[in-house]
Amino acid sequence: YGGYRMMLSPDARTDNGLMDVIVLRSTSRWNLLRGLWGIADGLHLNIRDFELYQVSEMKLDVEWSRSLTLDGEVSGTSPFEVSVLPGALNWFC
């Protein structure tokens, strides 16, 4: 979930060693609005230009360096690399 119960990646798991990456391709305003509305129940992934990938690591490389803002905090600049560290977090309910 992201935000208040927004189902960004409805099938994401914390125990499979993968992170879910959602890519939004260039799309029409209508598809963008449909997708943003669909995040509430996970239906945005049924729209053609929203793509889901499950990966254990990822590198984002861009032409120009940009500030990265994660959860409202400036957390570095692009390009960046991330990887999953299985078992690095302890979850409790």
XYZ file of N, CA and C in Angstrom:
279
model
N 0.830 -1.191 0.000
C 0.000 0.000 0.000
C 0.872 1.251 0.000
N 0.366 2.305 -0.526
C 1.009 3.607 -0.465
C -0.050 4.637 -0.158
N 0.299 5.675 0.589
C -0.706 6.647 0.963
C -1.745 5.976 1.841
N -2.972 6.399 1.741
C -4.033 5.786 2.543
C -4.655 4.644 1.767
N -4.130 3.440 1.984
C -4.648 2.218 1.374
C -4.712 2.253 -0.150
N -3.747 2.926 -0.768
C -3.661 2.923 -2.225
C -2.881 1.679 -2.639
N -3.475 0.857 -3.469
C -2.894 -0.429 -3.842
C -1.959 -0.262 -5.045
N -0.792 0.324 -4.801
C 0.160 0.562 -5.882
C 0.592 -0.733 -6.545
N 0.864 -1.745 -5.757
C 1.275 -3.044 -6.277
C 0.565 -4.123 -5.465
N -0.653 -4.459 -5.860
C -1.522 -5.317 -5.044
C -0.949 -6.692 -4.697
N -0.080 -7.236 -5.533
C 0.443 -8.576 -5.281
C 1.850 -8.573 -4.693
N 2.333 -7.410 -4.259
C 3.680 -7.329 -3.688
C 3.752 -8.159 -2.407
N 4.930 -8.746 -2.191
C 5.161 -9.568 -1.001
C 6.435 -9.084 -0.320
N 6.533 -9.295 0.948
C 7.734 -8.904 1.687
C 8.711 -10.060 1.845
N 8.345 -11.245 1.363
C 9.184 -12.419 1.607
C 9.708 -13.102 0.343
N 9.608 -12.444 -0.815
C 10.042 -13.118 -2.042
C 11.377 -12.601 -2.577
N 12.018 -11.654 -1.908
C 13.307 -11.147 -2.356
C 13.233 -10.254 -3.579
N 12.034 -9.763 -3.897
C 11.848 -8.915 -5.073
C 11.179 -7.609 -4.695
N 11.466 -6.561 -5.463
C 10.727 -5.311 -5.328
C 9.883 -5.137 -6.575
N 8.748 -4.544 -6.404
C 7.859 -4.301 -7.526
C 8.110 -2.886 -8.035
N 8.374 -2.776 -9.325
C 8.649 -1.491 -9.964
C 7.535 -1.243 -10.968
N 6.874 -0.114 -10.831
C 5.805 0.249 -11.766
C 6.332 1.348 -12.676
N 6.248 1.104 -13.979
C 6.702 2.059 -14.978
C 5.471 2.581 -15.702
N 5.394 3.897 -15.829
C 4.312 4.518 -16.591
C 4.903 5.030 -17.890
N 4.500 4.421 -18.982
C 4.957 4.842 -20.301
C 4.231 6.119 -20.704
N 4.721 6.764 -21.733
C 4.048 7.942 -22.262
C 2.611 7.550 -22.594
N 1.677 8.329 -22.113
C 0.272 7.960 -22.261
C -0.589 9.200 -22.437
N -1.843 8.977 -22.718
C -2.777 10.090 -22.857
C -3.189 10.585 -21.469
N -3.706 11.789 -21.433
C -4.210 12.335 -20.156
C -5.331 11.454 -19.609
N -6.142 10.941 -20.504
C -7.256 10.095 -20.085
C -6.749 8.827 -19.393
N -5.754 8.155 -19.994
C -5.202 6.953 -19.365
C -4.504 7.282 -18.050
N -3.838 8.429 -17.989
C -3.197 8.842 -16.742
C -4.241 9.034 -15.647
N -5.321 9.718 -15.949
C -6.385 9.920 -14.959
C -7.029 8.600 -14.556
N -7.296 7.736 -15.538
C -7.856 6.411 -15.225
C -6.911 5.637 -14.316
N -5.615 5.714 -14.615
C -4.626 5.009 -13.806
C -4.541 5.542 -12.393
N -4.515 6.852 -12.254
C -4.447 7.436 -10.912
C -5.698 7.092 -10.110
N -6.844 7.083 -10.761
C -8.077 6.696 -10.086
C -8.037 5.209 -9.713
N -7.449 4.389 -10.586
C -7.406 2.947 -10.375
C -6.454 2.503 -9.281
N -5.531 3.366 -8.845
C -4.591 2.982 -7.786
C -5.338 2.621 -6.508
N -6.479 3.207 -6.288
C -7.247 2.939 -5.068
C -7.553 1.452 -4.904
N -7.762 0.740 -6.001
C -8.092 -0.680 -5.898
C -7.195 -1.577 -6.751
N -6.071 -1.037 -7.234
C -5.111 -1.833 -7.988
C -5.433 -2.001 -9.463
N -6.481 -1.361 -9.945
C -6.891 -1.545 -11.339
C -6.015 -0.775 -12.327
N -5.133 0.092 -11.844
C -4.259 0.835 -12.753
C -3.351 -0.105 -13.547
N -3.077 -1.277 -13.006
C -2.205 -2.226 -13.708
C -2.902 -2.893 -14.887
N -4.195 -2.680 -15.032
C -4.933 -3.190 -16.194
C -4.892 -2.215 -17.366
N -4.300 -1.040 -17.160
C -4.234 -0.029 -18.216
C -2.930 -0.215 -18.984
N -3.011 -0.192 -20.272
C -1.923 -0.521 -21.181
C -0.584 0.120 -20.820
N -0.543 1.382 -20.458
C 0.726 2.087 -20.278
C 1.316 1.976 -18.878
N 0.645 1.276 -17.970
C 1.194 1.005 -16.640
C 1.782 -0.401 -16.669
N 3.084 -0.514 -16.402
C 3.754 -1.816 -16.483
C 4.366 -2.164 -15.130
N 4.235 -3.413 -14.727
C 4.777 -3.891 -13.462
C 5.925 -4.856 -13.731
N 7.038 -4.632 -13.036
C 8.193 -5.521 -13.116
C 8.581 -5.929 -11.706
N 8.942 -7.178 -11.519
C 9.462 -7.647 -10.242
C 10.946 -7.917 -10.438
N 11.781 -7.225 -9.666
C 13.229 -7.300 -9.846
C 13.917 -7.403 -8.488
N 15.130 -7.933 -8.500
C 15.911 -7.988 -7.264
C 16.878 -6.815 -7.177
N 17.149 -6.170 -8.314
C 17.967 -4.964 -8.326
C 17.598 -4.128 -9.536
N 17.964 -2.840 -9.449
C 17.570 -1.931 -10.513
C 18.548 -0.770 -10.547
N 18.808 -0.268 -11.746
C 19.623 0.925 -11.919
C 18.843 1.890 -12.784
N 18.738 3.128 -12.333
C 18.071 4.174 -13.103
C 19.147 5.142 -13.561
N 19.312 5.243 -14.865
C 20.318 6.119 -15.446
C 19.596 7.133 -16.315
N 19.917 8.394 -16.147
C 19.247 9.463 -16.883
C 20.291 10.382 -17.504
N 19.854 11.179 -18.485
C 20.790 12.092 -19.142
C 21.274 13.193 -18.207
N 20.372 13.730 -17.392
C 20.718 14.825 -16.487
C 20.484 14.390 -15.057
N 21.387 14.765 -14.177
C 21.231 14.447 -12.761
C 20.028 15.188 -12.195
N 19.224 14.488 -11.424
C 18.027 15.060 -10.807
C 18.016 14.716 -9.326
N 17.416 15.576 -8.531
C 17.239 15.265 -7.107
C 16.224 14.157 -6.965
N 16.462 13.258 -6.019
C 15.524 12.181 -5.721
C 14.752 12.556 -4.473
N 13.453 12.486 -4.560
C 12.610 12.780 -3.412
C 11.848 11.520 -3.050
N 12.167 10.947 -1.906
C 11.529 9.722 -1.445
C 10.693 10.059 -0.218
N 9.404 9.858 -0.324
C 8.487 10.122 0.776
C 8.630 11.550 1.299
N 8.819 12.497 0.373
C 8.867 13.904 0.744
C 10.219 14.407 1.206
N 11.224 13.545 1.230
C 12.569 13.942 1.671
C 13.543 13.844 0.505
N 14.370 14.876 0.301
C 15.405 14.808 -0.711
C 16.434 13.794 -0.232
N 16.666 12.751 -1.047
C 17.476 11.615 -0.607
C 18.638 11.304 -1.536
N 19.104 12.268 -2.300
C 20.220 12.022 -3.196
C 19.912 12.510 -4.590
N 20.691 12.011 -5.551
C 20.504 12.409 -6.941
C 20.562 11.178 -7.839
N 20.045 11.342 -9.043
C 20.141 10.280 -10.036
C 21.458 10.460 -10.785
N 22.008 9.442 -11.391
C 21.514 8.069 -11.440
C 21.663 7.369 -10.089
N 20.920 6.261 -9.919
C 21.032 5.504 -8.678
C 20.819 4.026 -8.943
N 21.265 3.230 -7.985
C 21.079 1.782 -8.020
C 20.472 1.348 -6.699
N 19.571 0.382 -6.748
C 18.988 -0.190 -5.541
C 18.959 -1.703 -5.688
N 19.032 -2.387 -4.565
C 18.919 -3.839 -4.594
C 18.217 -4.310 -3.332
N 17.587 -5.459 -3.442
C 16.873 -6.059 -2.324
C 17.876 -6.814 -1.456
N 17.782 -6.623 -0.157
C 18.599 -7.372 0.800
C 17.658 -8.296 1.560
N 17.455 -9.533 1.072
C 16.506 -10.443 1.716
C 16.819 -10.618 3.191
N 15.785 -10.522 4.015
C 15.918 -10.733 5.451
C 16.501 -9.553 6.210
N 16.711 -8.400 5.544
C 17.333 -7.252 6.212
C 16.374 -6.530 7.145
N 15.076 -6.702 6.970
C 14.086 -6.054 7.841
C 13.315 -7.090 8.625
N 13.041 -6.772 9.852
C 12.183 -7.625 10.673
C 10.789 -7.027 10.692
N 9.793 -7.809 10.304
C 8.409 -7.360 10.263
C 7.662 -7.895 11.480
N 6.765 -7.097 11.988
C 5.902 -7.560 13.064
C 4.506 -7.012 12.824
N 3.540 -7.729 13.335
C 2.142 -7.307 13.158
C 1.510 -7.062 14.504
